[in-house]
CSV table of C-alpha atoms and ligand atoms in Angstrom, one decimal:
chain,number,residue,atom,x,y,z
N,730,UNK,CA,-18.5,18.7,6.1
N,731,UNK,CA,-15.5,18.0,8.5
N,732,UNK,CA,-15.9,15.9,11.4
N,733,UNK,CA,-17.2,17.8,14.3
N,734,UNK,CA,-17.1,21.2,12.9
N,735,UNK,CA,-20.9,21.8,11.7
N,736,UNK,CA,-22.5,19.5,14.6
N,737,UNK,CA,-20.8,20.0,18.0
N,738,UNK,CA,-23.5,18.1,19.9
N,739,UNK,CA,-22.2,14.6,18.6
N,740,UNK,CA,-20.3,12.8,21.3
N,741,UNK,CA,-16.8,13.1,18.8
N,742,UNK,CA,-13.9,11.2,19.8
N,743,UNK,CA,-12.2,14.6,21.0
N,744,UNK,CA,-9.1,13.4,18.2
N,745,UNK,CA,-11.7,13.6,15.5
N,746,UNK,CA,-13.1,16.7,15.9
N,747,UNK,CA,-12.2,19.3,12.1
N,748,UNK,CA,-10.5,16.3,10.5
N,749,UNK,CA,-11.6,15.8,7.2
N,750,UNK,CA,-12.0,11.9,5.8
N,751,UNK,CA,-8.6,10.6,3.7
N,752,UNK,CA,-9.0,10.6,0.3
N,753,UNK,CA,-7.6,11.2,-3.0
N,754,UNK,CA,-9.6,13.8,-5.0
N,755,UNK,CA,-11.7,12.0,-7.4
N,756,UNK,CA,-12.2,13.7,-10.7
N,757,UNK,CA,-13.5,12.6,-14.1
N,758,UNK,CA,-10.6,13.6,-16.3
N,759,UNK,CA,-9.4,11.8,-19.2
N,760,UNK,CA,-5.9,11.2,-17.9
N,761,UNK,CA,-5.9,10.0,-13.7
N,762,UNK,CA,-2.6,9.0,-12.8
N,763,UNK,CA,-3.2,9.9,-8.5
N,764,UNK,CA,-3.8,7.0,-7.1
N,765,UNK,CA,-1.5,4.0,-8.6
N,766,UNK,CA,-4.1,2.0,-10.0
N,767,UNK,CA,-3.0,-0.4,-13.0
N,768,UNK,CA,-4.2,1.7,-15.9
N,769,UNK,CA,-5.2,-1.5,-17.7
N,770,UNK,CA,-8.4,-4.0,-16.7
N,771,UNK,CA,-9.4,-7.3,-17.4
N,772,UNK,CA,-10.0,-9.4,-20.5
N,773,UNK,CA,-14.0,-10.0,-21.3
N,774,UNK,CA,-12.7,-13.7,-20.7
N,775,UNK,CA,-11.6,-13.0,-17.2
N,776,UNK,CA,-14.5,-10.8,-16.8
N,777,UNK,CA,-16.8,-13.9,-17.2
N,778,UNK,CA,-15.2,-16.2,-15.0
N,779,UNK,CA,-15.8,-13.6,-12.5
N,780,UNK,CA,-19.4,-13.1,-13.3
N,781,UNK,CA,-20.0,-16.8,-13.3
N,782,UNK,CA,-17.9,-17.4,-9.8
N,783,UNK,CA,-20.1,-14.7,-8.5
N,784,UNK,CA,-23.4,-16.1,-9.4
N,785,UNK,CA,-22.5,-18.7,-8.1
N,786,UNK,CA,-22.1,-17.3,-4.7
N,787,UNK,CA,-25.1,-15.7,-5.3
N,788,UNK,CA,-27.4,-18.9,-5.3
N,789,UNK,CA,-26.4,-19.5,-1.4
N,790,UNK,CA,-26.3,-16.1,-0.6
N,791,UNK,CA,-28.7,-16.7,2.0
N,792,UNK,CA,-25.8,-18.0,4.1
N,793,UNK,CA,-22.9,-16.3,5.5
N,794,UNK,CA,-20.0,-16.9,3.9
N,795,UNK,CA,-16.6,-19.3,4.9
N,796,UNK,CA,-15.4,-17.3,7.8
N,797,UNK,CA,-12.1,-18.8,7.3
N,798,UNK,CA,-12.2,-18.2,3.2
N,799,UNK,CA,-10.3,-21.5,3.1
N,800,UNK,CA,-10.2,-21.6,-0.7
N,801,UNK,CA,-9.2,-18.3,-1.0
N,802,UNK,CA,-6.6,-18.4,1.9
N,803,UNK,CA,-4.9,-21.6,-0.3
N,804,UNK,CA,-5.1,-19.7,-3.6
N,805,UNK,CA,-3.3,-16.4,-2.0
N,806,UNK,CA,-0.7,-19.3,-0.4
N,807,UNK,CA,0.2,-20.3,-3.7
N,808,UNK,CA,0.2,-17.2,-5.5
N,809,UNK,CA,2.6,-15.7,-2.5
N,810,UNK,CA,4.9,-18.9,-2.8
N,811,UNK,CA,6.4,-17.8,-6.7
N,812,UNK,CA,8.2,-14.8,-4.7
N,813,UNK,CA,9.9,-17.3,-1.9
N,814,UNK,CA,13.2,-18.0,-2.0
N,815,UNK,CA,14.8,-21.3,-3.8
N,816,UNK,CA,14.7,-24.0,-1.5
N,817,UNK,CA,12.3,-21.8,1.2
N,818,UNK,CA,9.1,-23.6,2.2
N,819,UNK,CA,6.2,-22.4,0.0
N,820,UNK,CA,3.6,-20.0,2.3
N,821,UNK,CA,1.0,-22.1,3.3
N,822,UNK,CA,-2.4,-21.3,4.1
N,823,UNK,CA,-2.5,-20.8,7.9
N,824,UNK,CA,0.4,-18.5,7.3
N,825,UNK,CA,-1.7,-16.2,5.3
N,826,UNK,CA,-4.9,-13.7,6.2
N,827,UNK,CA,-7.0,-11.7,4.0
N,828,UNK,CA,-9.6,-8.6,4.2
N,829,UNK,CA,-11.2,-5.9,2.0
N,830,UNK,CA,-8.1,-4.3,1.1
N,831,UNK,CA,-4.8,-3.9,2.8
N,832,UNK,CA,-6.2,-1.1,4.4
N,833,UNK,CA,-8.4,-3.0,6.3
N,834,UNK,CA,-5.4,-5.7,7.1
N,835,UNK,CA,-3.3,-3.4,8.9
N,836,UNK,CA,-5.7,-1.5,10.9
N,837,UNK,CA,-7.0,-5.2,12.3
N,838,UNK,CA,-3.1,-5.1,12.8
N,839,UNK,CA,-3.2,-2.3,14.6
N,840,UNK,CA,-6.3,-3.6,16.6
N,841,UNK,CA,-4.8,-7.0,17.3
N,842,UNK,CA,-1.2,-5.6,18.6
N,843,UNK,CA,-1.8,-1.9,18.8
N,844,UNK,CA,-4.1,0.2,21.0
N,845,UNK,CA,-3.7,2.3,24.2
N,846,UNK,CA,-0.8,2.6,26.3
N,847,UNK,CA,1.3,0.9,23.1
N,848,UNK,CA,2.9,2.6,19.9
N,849,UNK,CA,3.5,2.6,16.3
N,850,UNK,CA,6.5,4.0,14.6
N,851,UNK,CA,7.3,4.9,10.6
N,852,UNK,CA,9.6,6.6,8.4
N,853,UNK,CA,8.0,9.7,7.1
N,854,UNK,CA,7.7,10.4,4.1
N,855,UNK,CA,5.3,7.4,4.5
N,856,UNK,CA,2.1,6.3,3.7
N,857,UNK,CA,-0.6,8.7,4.5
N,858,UNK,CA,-2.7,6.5,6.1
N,859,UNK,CA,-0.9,4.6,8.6
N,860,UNK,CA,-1.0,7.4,11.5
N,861,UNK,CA,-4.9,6.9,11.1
N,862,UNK,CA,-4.7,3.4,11.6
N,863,UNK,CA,-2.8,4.4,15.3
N,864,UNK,CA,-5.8,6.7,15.6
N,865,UNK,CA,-8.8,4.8,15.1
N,866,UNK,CA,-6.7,2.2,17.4
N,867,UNK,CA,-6.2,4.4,20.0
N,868,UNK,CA,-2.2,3.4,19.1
N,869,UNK,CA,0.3,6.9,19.8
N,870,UNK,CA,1.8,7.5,16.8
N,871,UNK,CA,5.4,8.1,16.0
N,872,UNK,CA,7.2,8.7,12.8
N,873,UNK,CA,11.0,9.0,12.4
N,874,UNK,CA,12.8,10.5,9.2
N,875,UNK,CA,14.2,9.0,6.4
N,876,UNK,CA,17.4,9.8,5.1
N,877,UNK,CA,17.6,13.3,1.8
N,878,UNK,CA,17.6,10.3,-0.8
N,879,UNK,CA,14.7,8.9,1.3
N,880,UNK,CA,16.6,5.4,2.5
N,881,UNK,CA,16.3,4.4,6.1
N,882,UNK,CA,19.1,5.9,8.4
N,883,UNK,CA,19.2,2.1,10.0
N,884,UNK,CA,21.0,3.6,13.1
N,885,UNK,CA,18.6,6.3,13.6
N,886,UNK,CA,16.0,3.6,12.8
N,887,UNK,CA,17.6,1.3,15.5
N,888,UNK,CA,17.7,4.1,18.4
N,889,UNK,CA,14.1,5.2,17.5
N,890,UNK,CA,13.2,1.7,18.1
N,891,UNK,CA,15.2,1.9,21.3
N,892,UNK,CA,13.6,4.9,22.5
N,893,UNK,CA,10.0,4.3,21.9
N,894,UNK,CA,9.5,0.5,22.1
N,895,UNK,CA,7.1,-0.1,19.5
N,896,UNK,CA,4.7,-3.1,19.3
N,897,UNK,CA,3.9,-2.2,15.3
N,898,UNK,CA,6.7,-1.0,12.7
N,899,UNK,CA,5.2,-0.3,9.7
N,900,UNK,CA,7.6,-0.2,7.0
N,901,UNK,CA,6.0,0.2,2.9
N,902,UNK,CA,8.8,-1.4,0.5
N,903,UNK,CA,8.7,-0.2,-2.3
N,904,UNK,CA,7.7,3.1,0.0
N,905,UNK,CA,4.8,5.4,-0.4
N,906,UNK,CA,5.2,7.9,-2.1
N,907,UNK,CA,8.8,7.7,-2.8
N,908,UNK,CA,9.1,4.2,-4.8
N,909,UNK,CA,12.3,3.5,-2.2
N,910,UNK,CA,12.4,-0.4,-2.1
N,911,UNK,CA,14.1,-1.8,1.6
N,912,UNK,CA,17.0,-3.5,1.5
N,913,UNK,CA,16.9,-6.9,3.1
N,914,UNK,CA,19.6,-5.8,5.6
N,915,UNK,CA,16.6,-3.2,6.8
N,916,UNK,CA,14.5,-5.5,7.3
N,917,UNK,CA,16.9,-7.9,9.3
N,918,UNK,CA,17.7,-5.2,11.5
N,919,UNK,CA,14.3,-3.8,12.3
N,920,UNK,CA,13.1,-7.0,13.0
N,921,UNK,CA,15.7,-7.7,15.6
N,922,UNK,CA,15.9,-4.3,17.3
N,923,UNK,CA,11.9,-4.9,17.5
N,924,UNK,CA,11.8,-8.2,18.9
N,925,UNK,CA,14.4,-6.8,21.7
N,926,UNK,CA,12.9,-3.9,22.4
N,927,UNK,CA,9.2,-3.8,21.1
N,928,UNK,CA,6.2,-3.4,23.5
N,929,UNK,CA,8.7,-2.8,26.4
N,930,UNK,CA,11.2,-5.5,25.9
N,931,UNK,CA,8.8,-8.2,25.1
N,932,UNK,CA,8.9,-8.0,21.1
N,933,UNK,CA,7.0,-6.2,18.6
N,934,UNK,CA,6.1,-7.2,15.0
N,935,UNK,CA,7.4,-5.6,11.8
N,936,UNK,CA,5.1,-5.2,9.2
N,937,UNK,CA,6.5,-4.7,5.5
N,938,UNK,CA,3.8,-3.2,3.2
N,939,UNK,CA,4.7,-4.9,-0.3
N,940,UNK,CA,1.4,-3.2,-1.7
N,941,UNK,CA,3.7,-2.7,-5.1
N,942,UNK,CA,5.8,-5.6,-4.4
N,943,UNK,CA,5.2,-6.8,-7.7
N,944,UNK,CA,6.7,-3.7,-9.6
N,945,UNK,CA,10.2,-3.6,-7.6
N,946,UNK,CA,12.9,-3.4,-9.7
N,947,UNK,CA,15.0,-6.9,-10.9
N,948,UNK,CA,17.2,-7.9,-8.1
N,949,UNK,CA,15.0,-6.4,-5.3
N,950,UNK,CA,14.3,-9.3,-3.2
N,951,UNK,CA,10.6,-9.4,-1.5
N,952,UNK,CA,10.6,-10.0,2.4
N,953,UNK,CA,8.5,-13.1,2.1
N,954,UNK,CA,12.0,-14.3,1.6
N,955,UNK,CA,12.8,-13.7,5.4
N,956,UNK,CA,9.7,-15.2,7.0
N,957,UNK,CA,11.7,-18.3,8.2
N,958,UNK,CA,13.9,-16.1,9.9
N,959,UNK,CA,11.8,-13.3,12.2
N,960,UNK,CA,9.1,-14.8,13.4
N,961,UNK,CA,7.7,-11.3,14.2
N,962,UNK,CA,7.8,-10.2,10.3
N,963,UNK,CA,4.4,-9.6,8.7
N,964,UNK,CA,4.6,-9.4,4.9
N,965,UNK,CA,1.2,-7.1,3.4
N,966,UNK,CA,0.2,-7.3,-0.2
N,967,UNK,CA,-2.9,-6.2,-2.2
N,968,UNK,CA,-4.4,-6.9,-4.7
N,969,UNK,CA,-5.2,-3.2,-6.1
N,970,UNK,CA,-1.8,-2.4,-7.3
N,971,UNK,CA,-0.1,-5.0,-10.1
N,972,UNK,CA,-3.1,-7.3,-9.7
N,973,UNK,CA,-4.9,-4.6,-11.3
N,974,UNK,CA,-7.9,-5.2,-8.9
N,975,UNK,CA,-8.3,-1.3,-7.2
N,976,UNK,CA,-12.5,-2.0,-6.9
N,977,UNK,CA,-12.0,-5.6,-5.7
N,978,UNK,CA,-10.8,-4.4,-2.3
N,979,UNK,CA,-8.7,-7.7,-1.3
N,980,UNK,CA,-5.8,-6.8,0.6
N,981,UNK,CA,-4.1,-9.6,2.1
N,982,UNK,CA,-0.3,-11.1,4.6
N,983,UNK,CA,1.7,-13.6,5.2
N,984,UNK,CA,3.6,-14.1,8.8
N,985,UNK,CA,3.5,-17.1,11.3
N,986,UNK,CA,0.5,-18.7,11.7
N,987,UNK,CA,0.2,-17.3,15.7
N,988,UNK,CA,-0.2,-14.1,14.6
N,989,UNK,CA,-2.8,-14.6,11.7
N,990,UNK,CA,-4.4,-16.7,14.9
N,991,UNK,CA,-4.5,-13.5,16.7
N,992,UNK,CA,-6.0,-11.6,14.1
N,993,UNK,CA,-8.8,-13.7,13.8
N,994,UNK,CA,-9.8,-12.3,17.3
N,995,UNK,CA,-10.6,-8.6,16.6
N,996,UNK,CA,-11.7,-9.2,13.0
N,997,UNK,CA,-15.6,-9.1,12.5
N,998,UNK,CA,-17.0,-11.9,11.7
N,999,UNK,CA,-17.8,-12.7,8.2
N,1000,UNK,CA,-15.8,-9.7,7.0
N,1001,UNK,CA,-14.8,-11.1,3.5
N,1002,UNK,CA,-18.5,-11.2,1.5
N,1003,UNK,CA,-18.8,-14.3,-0.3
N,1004,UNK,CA,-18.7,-12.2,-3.5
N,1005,UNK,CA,-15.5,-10.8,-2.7
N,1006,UNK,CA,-14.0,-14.3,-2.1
N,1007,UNK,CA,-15.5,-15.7,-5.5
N,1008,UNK,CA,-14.3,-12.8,-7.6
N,1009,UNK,CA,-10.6,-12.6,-5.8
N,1010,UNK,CA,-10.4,-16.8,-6.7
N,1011,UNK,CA,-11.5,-16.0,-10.2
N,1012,UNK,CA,-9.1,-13.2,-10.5
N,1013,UNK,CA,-6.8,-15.2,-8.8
N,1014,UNK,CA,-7.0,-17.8,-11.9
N,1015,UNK,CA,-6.1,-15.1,-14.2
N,1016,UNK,CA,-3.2,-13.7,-12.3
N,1017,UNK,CA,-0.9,-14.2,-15.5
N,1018,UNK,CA,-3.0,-11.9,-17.5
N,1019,UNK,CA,-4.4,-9.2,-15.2
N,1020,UNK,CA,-0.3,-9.1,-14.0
N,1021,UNK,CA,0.6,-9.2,-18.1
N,1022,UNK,CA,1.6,-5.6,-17.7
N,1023,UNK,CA,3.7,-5.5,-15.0
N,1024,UNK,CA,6.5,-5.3,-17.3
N,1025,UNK,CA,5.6,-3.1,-19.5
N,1026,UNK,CA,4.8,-0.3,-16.8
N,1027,UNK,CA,8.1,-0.7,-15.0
N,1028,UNK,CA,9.4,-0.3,-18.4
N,1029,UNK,CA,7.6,2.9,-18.4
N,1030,UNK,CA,8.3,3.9,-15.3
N,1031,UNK,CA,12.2,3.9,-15.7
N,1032,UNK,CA,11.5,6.1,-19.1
N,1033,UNK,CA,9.9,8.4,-17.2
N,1034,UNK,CA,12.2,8.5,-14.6
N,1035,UNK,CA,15.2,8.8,-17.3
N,1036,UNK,CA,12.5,11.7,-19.0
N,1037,UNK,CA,11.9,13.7,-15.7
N,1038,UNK,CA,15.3,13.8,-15.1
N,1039,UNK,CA,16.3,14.9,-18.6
N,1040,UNK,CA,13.9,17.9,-18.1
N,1041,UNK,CA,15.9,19.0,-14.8
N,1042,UNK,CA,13.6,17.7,-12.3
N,1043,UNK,CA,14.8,15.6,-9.3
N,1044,UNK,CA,13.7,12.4,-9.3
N,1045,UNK,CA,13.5,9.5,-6.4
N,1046,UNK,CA,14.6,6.3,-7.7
N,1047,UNK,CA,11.3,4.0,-8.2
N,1048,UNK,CA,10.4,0.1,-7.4
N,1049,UNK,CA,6.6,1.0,-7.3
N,1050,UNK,CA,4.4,2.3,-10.1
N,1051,UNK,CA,4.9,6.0,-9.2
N,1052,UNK,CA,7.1,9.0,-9.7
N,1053,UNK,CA,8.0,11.5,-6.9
N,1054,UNK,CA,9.4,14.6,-8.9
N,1055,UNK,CA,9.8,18.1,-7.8
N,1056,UNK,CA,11.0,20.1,-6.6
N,1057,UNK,CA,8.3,23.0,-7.0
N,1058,UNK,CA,7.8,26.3,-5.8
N,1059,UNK,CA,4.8,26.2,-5.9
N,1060,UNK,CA,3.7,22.6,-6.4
N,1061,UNK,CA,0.2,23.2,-6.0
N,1062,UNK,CA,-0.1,25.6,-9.1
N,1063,UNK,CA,2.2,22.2,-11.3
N,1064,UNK,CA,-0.7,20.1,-10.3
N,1065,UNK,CA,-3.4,22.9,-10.8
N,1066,UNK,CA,-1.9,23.2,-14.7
N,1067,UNK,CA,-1.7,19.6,-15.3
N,1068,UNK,CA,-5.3,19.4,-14.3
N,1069,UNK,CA,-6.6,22.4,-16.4
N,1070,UNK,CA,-5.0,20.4,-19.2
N,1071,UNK,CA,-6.9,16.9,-18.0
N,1072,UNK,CA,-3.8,15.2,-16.2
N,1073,UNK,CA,-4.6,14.1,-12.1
N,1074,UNK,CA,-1.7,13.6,-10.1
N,1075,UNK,CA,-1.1,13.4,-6.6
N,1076,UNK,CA,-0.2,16.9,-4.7
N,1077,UNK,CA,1.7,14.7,-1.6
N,1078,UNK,CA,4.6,13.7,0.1
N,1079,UNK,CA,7.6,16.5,1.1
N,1080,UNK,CA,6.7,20.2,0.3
N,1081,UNK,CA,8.0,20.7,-3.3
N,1082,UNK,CA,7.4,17.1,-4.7
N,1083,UNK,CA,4.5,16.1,-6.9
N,1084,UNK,CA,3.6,11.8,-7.6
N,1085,UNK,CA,2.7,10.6,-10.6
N,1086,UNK,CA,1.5,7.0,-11.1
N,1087,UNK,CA,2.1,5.3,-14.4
N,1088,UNK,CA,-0.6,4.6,-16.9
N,1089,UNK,CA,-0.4,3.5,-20.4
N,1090,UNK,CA,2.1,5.1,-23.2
N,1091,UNK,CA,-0.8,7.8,-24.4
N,1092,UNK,CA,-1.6,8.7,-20.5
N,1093,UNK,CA,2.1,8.8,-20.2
N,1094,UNK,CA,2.3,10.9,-23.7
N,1095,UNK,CA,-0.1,13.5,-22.2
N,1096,UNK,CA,1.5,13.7,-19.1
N,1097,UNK,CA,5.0,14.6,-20.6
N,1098,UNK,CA,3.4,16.9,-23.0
N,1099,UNK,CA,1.0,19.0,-20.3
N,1100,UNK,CA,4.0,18.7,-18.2
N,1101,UNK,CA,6.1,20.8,-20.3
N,1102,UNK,CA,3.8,23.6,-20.8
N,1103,UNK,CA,3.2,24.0,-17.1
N,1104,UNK,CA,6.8,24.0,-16.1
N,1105,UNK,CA,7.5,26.7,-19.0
N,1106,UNK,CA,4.8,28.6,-17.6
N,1107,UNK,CA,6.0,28.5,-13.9
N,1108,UNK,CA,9.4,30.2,-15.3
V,1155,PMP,N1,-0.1,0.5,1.5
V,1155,PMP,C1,0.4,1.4,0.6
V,1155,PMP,C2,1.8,1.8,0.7
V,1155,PMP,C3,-0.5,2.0,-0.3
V,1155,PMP,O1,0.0,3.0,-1.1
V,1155,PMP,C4,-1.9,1.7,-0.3
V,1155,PMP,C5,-2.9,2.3,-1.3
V,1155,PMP,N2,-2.6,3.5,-1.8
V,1155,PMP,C6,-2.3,0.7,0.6
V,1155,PMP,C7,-1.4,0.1,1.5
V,1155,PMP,C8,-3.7,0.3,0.7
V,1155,PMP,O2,-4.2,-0.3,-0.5
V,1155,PMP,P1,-5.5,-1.2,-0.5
V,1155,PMP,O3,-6.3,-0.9,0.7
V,1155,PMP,O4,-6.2,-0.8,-1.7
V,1155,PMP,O5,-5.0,-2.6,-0.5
């Protein structure tokens, strides 16, 4: 049922009214490669550190849990400080927040420096979800274009920021659903254009979404690496993506410690379940194995680039673990086929262009080979 349609009584939000909830379509096929979910999960030994941290939070669940998730806050501080720079301070606690997903971390984002009367500005193609996050914050909502090859335009970027004075810019590096990593130069720039010209010449924040900052490509710097210089850069990461933790929901940033202070304002209190915080610090103490793969799939991720592009498709350049191919006629009939022969994608981003997240070498395998019957058929 969409919103509002069937039930026009209901006191709707008048935005609201015939919108359907975001969501991927989820199907049981053998081979789902839609929503960029590490393909492989954990070992039974990580699996049992988990049960036995949560059972442990389960003999005091009686209580409400840290409302600060101190331990957990540390352990994300540390993890964060391998991708500093040499020589840069190592994140520290205060500098980080967490909540159940990043999802949820950029809509208290949104809620903390968004709202009416303020805006938020991307780069489409972009992430799907951010214009909802202006929406449920009452945030307007604008998005500027990215370049053909999908790279920022940074003067058009600049004079957008200009024009519209944005308190939020949300800016996904690797991007979503083009795998385009920023350069740090972007990031440089947006951060001072926002700081002169944000929220009506008194500053805005720019928030880098590294949800697959762990898959960029070797020599693809993260942003964490210029926290010391913008004090108005947020840095988002999650742990669904490389961490291989999609069902955990813990998404999680690091930024000056004044504006995780802020956050702690609108965010409801108790959000973080003590289970949640018990299995993210035992998954946390298995980072090395639950990120083991990380290799191996951006590995498989430049084959299939090199693959797709041997077959005649286009292809965007990839730091994340996802594909954007096309272009299609009729795209929606390419992702119909691969269905019908047990392969999910992702029917999004630009008209013509289908996404594909990387799985293991047989998910991979089956892709390739449904792949090429449907595009012989679409001939
Ligand atoms: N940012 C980007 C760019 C994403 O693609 C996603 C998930 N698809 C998210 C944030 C949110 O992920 P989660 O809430 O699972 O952390």
């Amino acid at each position: 049922m969409s919103a509002g349609t069937d039930a026009g009584w209901l006191p709707l939000r008048d935005e609201l009214r015939g919108i359907e909830p975001y969501g991927a379509p989820q199907l049981d096929v053998p081979v789902q490669l839609n929503v960029n979910e590490n393909p492989y999960g954990p070992s039974e030994a990580c699996v049992a550190d988990i049960a036995a941290g949560v059972a442990e939070a389960a003999r005091t669940l009686n209580r409400y849990p840290d409302r600060e998730f101190t331990a957990l806050r540390e352990a994300l501080a540390a993890y964060l400080s391998r991708d500093v720079a040499a020589g840069q301070e190592p994140i520290a606690a205060e500098q980080v927040w967490a909540a159940n997903g990043s999802n949820e971390v950029m809509l208290q984002l949104l809620q903390a420096f968004g709202g009416p009367g303020r805006t938020a500005v991307s780069f489409a193609p972009t992430y799907s979800m951010y214009p909802e996050y202006a929406r449920d914050s009452g945030t307007t909502w604008v998005a500027g274009r990215r370049a053909e090859d999908f790279s920022l335009d940074l003067d058009a970027a600049r004079e957008l920021v200009a024009e519209h004075g944005p308190s939020v810019v949300l800016l996904p590096s690797p991007n979503n659903p083009t795998g385009t990593a920023l350069p740090p130069e972007a990031v440089d720039a947006l951060c001072v254009a926002v700081a002169e010209h944000g929220n009506g010449g008194r500053g805005g924040i720019v928030v880098v979404d590294e949800a697959y900052g762990e898959f960029r490509r070797a020599g693809t710097p993260s942003a964490l690496e210029q926290l010391p210089t913008h004090r108005n850069l947020v840095v988002t990461r999650t742990m669904s993506k490389a961490f291989a933790g999609a069902g955990l929901r813990l998404g999680y940033l690091a930024a000056d410690p004044a504006i995780t202070d802020a956050i702690r304002v609108v965010r409801l209190p108790y959000h973080l379940s003590s289970t949640t915080q018990a299995t993210a610090l035992a998954a946390l103490r298995h980072a090395p194995e639950l990120l083991g793969q990380v290799d191996a799939l951006r590995a498989e991720r430049d084959a299939l680039v090199v693959w797709l592009r041997a077959q005649g498709h286009e292809v965007a350049d990839s730091d994340a673990n996802f594909v954007l191919f096309g272009r299609f006629a009729d795209r929606h009939a390419v992702w119909q086929g691969l269905l019908d022969r047990g392969v999910l994608i992702r029917e999004t981003g630009p008209e013509g262009w289908l996404r594909v997240s990387v799985g293991t070498p047989e998910e991979m395998a089956a892709f390739r080979d449904a792949l090429v019957i449907v595009t012989k058929e679409d001939q």
